[in-house]
Amino acid sequence: MSDIIFSLSNSKVKELIKLRESARRRREQNHFVIEGYPDLKCIFEAGRKVEEIFFCWDLIKKARLENEFEEFEKTGLLFTELSKEAFTKASYRKNSDGFISVAHSWPLLLENSIGEKTQICIVLDEIEKPGNLGAIIRTAEAFGVKSILLSDAVIDCFNPNVIRSSRGLMSGVNIGMGSKEEIHDFLQNKKFMLVGTSGGAQNPYWEQEITSKTAFVFGSEKNGLGNFWLDQLNCTVNIPMKGNADSLNLHASVACILAESNRRELS
């Protein structure tokens, strides 16, 4: 274990900040930042490569994670201790538990996103908000859906807010990225039925028959489903609402659909 880093201008502290703030830096280095013990544990146990663990002993003790720290020490990973001031400089959380880690990113390829036994997958078109993507990943994993396809995504999947909102679960979900056309052709070749959500649809989602292979397609937070996907869908469903809201948050819409899919599978 190296000496404690006190300097706020230390090169490692600066690199943590760059990786936290810059998608370009993350792409160039093929690295991303994980903050917090639970997220680190999840990503490590999924078999992803962790490069280095930075820690602040005062914060670890405050969070009562001394035993967890000792267990991680046994992995043989590189550990670097930061002073509380240096750690706070590198941190992006208000109440950190004393763990910041750097891990290797991995390719998000379409061909790896759907396995032979995949029955349900999610397509997110032009998703923009990292927190939304992370929350959707966490919800999808909770409902047993392990395939998420990002169509013309305008988002960095290794953004710290994606990692945080997914609670590290993105490491165990198969995420593939591509253009609208690439993802459509990929799903067609895999013989998936395409079901989209639309406020203008006639059938509520609980009345729609779900085939053995179904891809649920969701539009962007700002514009909903565009013409390309609307023209390609096998059918559309709506999510009936009683209140004055004209739409739901994207994550809430995904949760409604997956809860119904999960209910049918378990009933």
Short mmCIF file of C-alpha atoms in Angstrom, two decimals:
data_model
loop_
_atom_site.label_atom_id
_atom_site.label_comp_id
_atom_site.label_asym_id
_atom_site.label_seq_id
_atom_site.Cartn_x
_atom_site.Cartn_y
_atom_site.Cartn_z
CA MET A 1 0.00 0.00 0.00
CA SER A 2 1.40 3.41 -0.95
CA ASP A 3 1.86 6.46 1.30
CA ILE A 4 -1.12 8.68 2.01
CA ILE A 5 -1.80 11.31 -0.66
CA PHE A 6 -2.46 14.70 0.92
CA SER A 7 -1.99 17.05 -2.04
CA LEU A 8 -5.11 18.21 -3.86
CA SER A 9 -2.99 18.72 -6.98
CA ASN A 10 -1.61 15.17 -6.97
CA SER A 11 -1.73 13.62 -10.45
CA LYS A 12 -3.88 10.68 -9.28
CA VAL A 13 -6.41 13.00 -7.66
CA LYS A 14 -6.53 15.09 -10.83
CA GLU A 15 -7.05 11.96 -12.94
CA LEU A 16 -9.98 10.85 -10.75
CA ILE A 17 -11.61 14.23 -11.31
CA LYS A 18 -11.04 14.06 -15.07
CA LEU A 19 -12.53 10.58 -15.26
CA ARG A 20 -15.50 11.73 -13.20
CA GLU A 21 -16.21 14.83 -15.27
CA SER A 22 -15.19 13.98 -18.84
CA ALA A 23 -16.77 11.38 -21.10
CA ARG A 24 -13.95 12.01 -23.56
CA ARG A 25 -11.36 11.16 -20.90
CA ARG A 26 -13.22 7.96 -20.02
CA ARG A 27 -13.23 6.93 -23.68
CA GLU A 28 -9.54 7.76 -24.16
CA GLN A 29 -8.42 5.84 -21.08
CA ASN A 30 -11.04 3.06 -21.22
CA HIS A 31 -11.53 3.68 -17.52
CA PHE A 32 -14.41 4.89 -15.37
CA VAL A 33 -14.96 5.82 -11.73
CA ILE A 34 -16.98 3.90 -9.15
CA GLU A 35 -17.80 5.62 -5.87
CA GLY A 36 -19.09 3.65 -2.91
CA TYR A 37 -18.50 0.18 -1.54
CA PRO A 38 -21.82 -1.45 -2.67
CA ASP A 39 -21.29 -0.40 -6.31
CA LEU A 40 -17.66 -1.52 -6.25
CA LYS A 41 -18.61 -4.90 -4.77
CA CYS A 42 -21.30 -5.44 -7.41
CA ILE A 43 -19.01 -4.57 -10.30
CA PHE A 44 -16.10 -6.61 -8.94
CA GLU A 45 -18.27 -9.68 -8.33
CA ALA A 46 -19.60 -9.43 -11.89
CA GLY A 47 -16.05 -10.12 -13.04
CA ARG A 48 -15.23 -6.65 -14.30
CA LYS A 49 -11.61 -5.52 -14.01
CA VAL A 50 -10.91 -3.05 -11.20
CA GLU A 51 -7.65 -1.16 -11.67
CA GLU A 52 -7.19 0.67 -8.37
CA ILE A 53 -9.08 1.41 -5.16
CA PHE A 54 -8.68 4.81 -3.49
CA PHE A 55 -9.85 5.07 0.08
CA CYS A 56 -10.17 7.40 3.04
CA TRP A 57 -9.83 5.52 6.32
CA ASP A 58 -11.69 8.15 8.37
CA LEU A 59 -14.74 7.87 6.10
CA ILE A 60 -14.56 4.08 6.03
CA LYS A 61 -14.63 3.99 9.81
CA LYS A 62 -17.50 6.46 9.89
CA ALA A 63 -19.44 4.19 7.51
CA ARG A 64 -18.46 1.14 9.61
CA LEU A 65 -16.99 -0.64 6.62
CA GLU A 66 -13.71 -1.71 8.21
CA ASN A 67 -14.45 -5.42 7.77
CA GLU A 68 -15.51 -4.93 4.15
CA PHE A 69 -12.29 -3.04 3.49
CA GLU A 70 -10.23 -5.87 4.97
CA GLU A 71 -12.03 -8.40 2.79
CA PHE A 72 -11.24 -6.37 -0.32
CA GLU A 73 -7.59 -6.10 0.71
CA LYS A 74 -7.38 -9.88 0.32
CA THR A 75 -8.09 -9.55 -3.42
CA GLY A 76 -4.58 -8.24 -4.06
CA LEU A 77 -5.87 -5.14 -5.87
CA LEU A 78 -3.89 -1.91 -5.80
CA PHE A 79 -4.94 0.34 -2.88
CA THR A 80 -4.08 4.03 -2.50
CA GLU A 81 -4.97 6.02 0.59
CA LEU A 82 -6.16 9.63 0.30
CA SER A 83 -6.45 12.21 3.05
CA LYS A 84 -9.98 13.36 3.80
CA GLU A 85 -9.36 16.61 1.92
CA ALA A 86 -7.93 14.87 -1.15
CA PHE A 87 -10.71 12.28 -1.11
CA THR A 88 -13.38 14.99 -0.85
CA LYS A 89 -11.80 16.75 -3.83
CA ALA A 90 -12.04 13.60 -5.93
CA SER A 91 -15.48 12.58 -4.68
CA TYR A 92 -18.80 13.40 -6.32
CA ARG A 93 -21.02 12.27 -3.45
CA LYS A 94 -21.96 14.39 -0.45
CA ASN A 95 -21.79 11.54 2.05
CA SER A 96 -19.21 9.14 0.67
CA ASP A 97 -18.37 5.90 2.46
CA GLY A 98 -14.64 6.21 1.75
CA PHE A 99 -14.30 4.13 -1.44
CA ILE A 100 -13.52 5.48 -4.92
CA SER A 101 -12.34 2.98 -7.53
CA VAL A 102 -11.14 3.03 -11.11
CA ALA A 103 -12.28 0.18 -13.35
CA HIS A 104 -11.82 -0.79 -16.99
CA SER A 105 -14.77 -0.09 -19.26
CA TRP A 106 -15.93 -2.83 -21.61
CA PRO A 107 -17.33 -2.82 -25.16
CA LEU A 108 -21.10 -2.47 -25.46
CA LEU A 109 -21.63 -4.63 -28.52
CA LEU A 110 -24.97 -5.64 -30.02
CA GLU A 111 -23.79 -9.18 -30.66
CA ASN A 112 -23.17 -9.65 -26.95
CA SER A 113 -26.44 -8.13 -25.78
CA ILE A 114 -28.88 -10.98 -26.48
CA GLY A 115 -28.28 -14.61 -25.69
CA GLU A 116 -29.99 -17.72 -26.99
CA LYS A 117 -32.35 -17.84 -24.01
CA THR A 118 -33.24 -14.12 -23.97
CA GLN A 119 -37.03 -13.70 -24.04
CA ILE A 120 -37.46 -10.03 -23.12
CA CYS A 121 -35.28 -7.07 -23.98
CA ILE A 122 -35.59 -3.30 -23.78
CA VAL A 123 -34.81 -0.78 -26.50
CA LEU A 124 -34.21 2.81 -25.38
CA ASP A 125 -34.19 5.28 -28.25
CA GLU A 126 -32.08 8.44 -27.96
CA ILE A 127 -31.90 8.28 -24.16
CA GLU A 128 -30.22 11.39 -22.74
CA LYS A 129 -30.26 11.31 -18.94
CA PRO A 130 -27.64 9.21 -17.11
CA GLY A 131 -29.76 8.95 -13.96
CA ASN A 132 -32.69 7.60 -15.97
CA LEU A 133 -30.54 4.99 -17.68
CA GLY A 134 -29.06 3.84 -14.38
CA ALA A 135 -32.49 3.58 -12.76
CA ILE A 136 -33.83 1.61 -15.75
CA ILE A 137 -30.89 -0.80 -15.59
CA ARG A 138 -31.55 -1.37 -11.89
CA THR A 139 -35.28 -1.94 -12.45
CA ALA A 140 -34.69 -4.22 -15.45
CA GLU A 141 -32.26 -6.34 -13.47
CA ALA A 142 -34.74 -6.57 -10.60
CA PHE A 143 -37.37 -7.94 -13.00
CA GLY A 144 -34.92 -10.41 -14.53
CA VAL A 145 -34.35 -8.56 -17.81
CA LYS A 146 -30.67 -8.67 -18.73
CA SER A 147 -30.68 -7.19 -22.26
CA ILE A 148 -30.87 -3.44 -22.96
CA LEU A 149 -30.27 -1.97 -26.41
CA LEU A 150 -29.48 1.74 -26.81
CA SER A 151 -30.65 3.15 -30.12
CA ASP A 152 -28.80 6.32 -31.26
CA ALA A 153 -27.89 6.97 -27.63
CA VAL A 154 -26.67 10.45 -26.71
CA ILE A 155 -25.29 9.28 -23.39
CA ASP A 156 -22.09 7.86 -21.94
CA CYS A 157 -22.94 4.56 -20.26
CA PHE A 158 -19.95 4.90 -17.92
CA ASN A 159 -21.05 8.27 -16.59
CA PRO A 160 -20.80 8.20 -12.75
CA ASN A 161 -24.55 8.87 -12.50
CA VAL A 162 -25.30 5.73 -14.54
CA ILE A 163 -23.09 3.67 -12.24
CA ARG A 164 -24.60 5.22 -9.13
CA SER A 165 -28.26 5.00 -10.19
CA SER A 166 -27.83 1.38 -11.30
CA ARG A 167 -26.07 0.57 -8.00
CA GLY A 168 -23.35 -1.07 -10.07
CA LEU A 169 -25.82 -3.50 -11.63
CA MET A 170 -24.96 -2.33 -15.15
CA SER A 171 -21.95 -4.65 -14.84
CA GLY A 172 -24.26 -7.67 -14.94
CA VAL A 173 -26.66 -6.45 -17.65
CA ASN A 174 -25.90 -6.95 -21.34
CA ILE A 175 -25.98 -3.50 -22.95
CA GLY A 176 -25.60 -3.05 -26.69
CA MET A 177 -25.38 0.18 -28.67
CA GLY A 178 -26.13 0.96 -32.30
CA SER A 179 -28.09 3.07 -34.72
CA LYS A 180 -31.86 2.68 -35.08
CA GLU A 181 -31.37 0.71 -38.27
CA GLU A 182 -28.71 -1.57 -36.79
CA ILE A 183 -30.80 -2.41 -33.75
CA HIS A 184 -33.95 -2.97 -35.79
CA ASP A 185 -32.15 -5.34 -38.16
CA PHE A 186 -30.49 -7.12 -35.24
CA LEU A 187 -33.86 -7.74 -33.54
CA GLN A 188 -35.47 -8.83 -36.79
CA ASN A 189 -32.73 -11.40 -37.31
CA LYS A 190 -33.32 -12.62 -33.76
CA LYS A 191 -37.08 -12.83 -34.52
CA PHE A 192 -38.23 -10.46 -31.77
CA MET A 193 -41.70 -8.93 -31.71
CA LEU A 194 -41.46 -5.14 -31.33
CA VAL A 195 -43.88 -3.50 -28.87
CA GLY A 196 -43.79 0.24 -28.32
CA THR A 197 -45.41 2.58 -25.81
CA SER A 198 -47.43 5.50 -27.10
CA GLY A 199 -50.03 7.83 -25.61
CA GLY A 200 -51.99 7.48 -28.85
CA ALA A 201 -52.24 3.67 -28.68
CA GLN A 202 -55.68 2.11 -28.15
CA ASN A 203 -54.79 -0.93 -26.03
CA PRO A 204 -53.59 -0.71 -22.43
CA TYR A 205 -50.38 -2.58 -21.86
CA TRP A 206 -51.98 -5.29 -19.71
CA GLU A 207 -54.17 -6.44 -22.62
CA GLN A 208 -51.31 -6.93 -25.08
CA GLU A 209 -50.25 -10.50 -25.80
CA ILE A 210 -46.55 -10.97 -25.20
CA THR A 211 -44.80 -13.54 -27.39
CA SER A 212 -41.86 -15.67 -26.33
CA LYS A 213 -39.47 -13.07 -27.77
CA THR A 214 -40.51 -9.47 -27.20
CA ALA A 215 -38.57 -6.23 -27.40
CA PHE A 216 -40.20 -3.30 -25.62
CA VAL A 217 -39.28 -0.05 -27.37
CA PHE A 218 -39.29 3.27 -25.51
CA GLY A 219 -38.77 6.75 -26.93
CA SER A 220 -36.59 9.54 -25.60
CA GLU A 221 -37.42 11.58 -22.51
CA LYS A 222 -37.96 14.67 -24.63
CA ASN A 223 -39.72 13.49 -27.79
CA GLY A 224 -41.05 9.98 -27.21
CA LEU A 225 -40.96 7.47 -30.06
CA GLY A 226 -40.09 8.93 -33.44
CA ASN A 227 -41.37 7.93 -36.85
CA PHE A 228 -38.68 5.36 -37.51
CA TRP A 229 -39.66 3.10 -34.64
CA LEU A 230 -43.37 3.78 -34.95
CA ASP A 231 -43.18 2.50 -38.53
CA GLN A 232 -41.31 -0.65 -37.49
CA LEU A 233 -43.37 -1.75 -34.47
CA ASN A 234 -45.63 -4.77 -34.50
CA CYS A 235 -47.96 -2.97 -32.10
CA THR A 236 -48.19 -0.10 -29.59
CA VAL A 237 -49.64 -0.01 -26.10
CA ASN A 238 -50.54 2.80 -23.74
CA ILE A 239 -50.21 3.26 -19.98
CA PRO A 240 -53.60 4.64 -18.84
CA MET A 241 -53.43 7.55 -16.38
CA LYS A 242 -56.16 9.22 -14.32
CA GLY A 243 -54.34 12.40 -13.39
CA ASN A 244 -53.47 15.53 -15.32
CA ALA A 245 -49.99 14.44 -16.39
CA ASP A 246 -49.71 13.84 -20.12
CA SER A 247 -46.85 11.36 -19.79
CA LEU A 248 -44.74 9.41 -17.32
CA ASN A 249 -41.05 9.61 -16.66
CA LEU A 250 -39.21 7.15 -18.91
CA HIS A 251 -38.07 5.04 -15.98
CA ALA A 252 -41.63 4.86 -14.62
CA SER A 253 -42.92 3.72 -18.02
CA VAL A 254 -40.34 0.96 -18.24
CA ALA A 255 -41.15 -0.15 -14.70
CA CYS A 256 -44.89 -0.42 -15.49
CA ILE A 257 -44.29 -2.58 -18.56
CA LEU A 258 -41.72 -4.85 -16.93
CA ALA A 259 -43.84 -5.33 -13.82
CA GLU A 260 -46.69 -6.63 -16.00
CA SER A 261 -44.33 -8.85 -17.97
CA ASN A 262 -42.91 -10.22 -14.74
CA ARG A 263 -46.39 -10.79 -13.28
CA ARG A 264 -47.41 -12.92 -16.26
CA GLU A 265 -44.26 -14.97 -16.09
CA LEU A 266 -44.70 -15.66 -12.38
CA SER A 267 -48.47 -16.24 -12.39
#
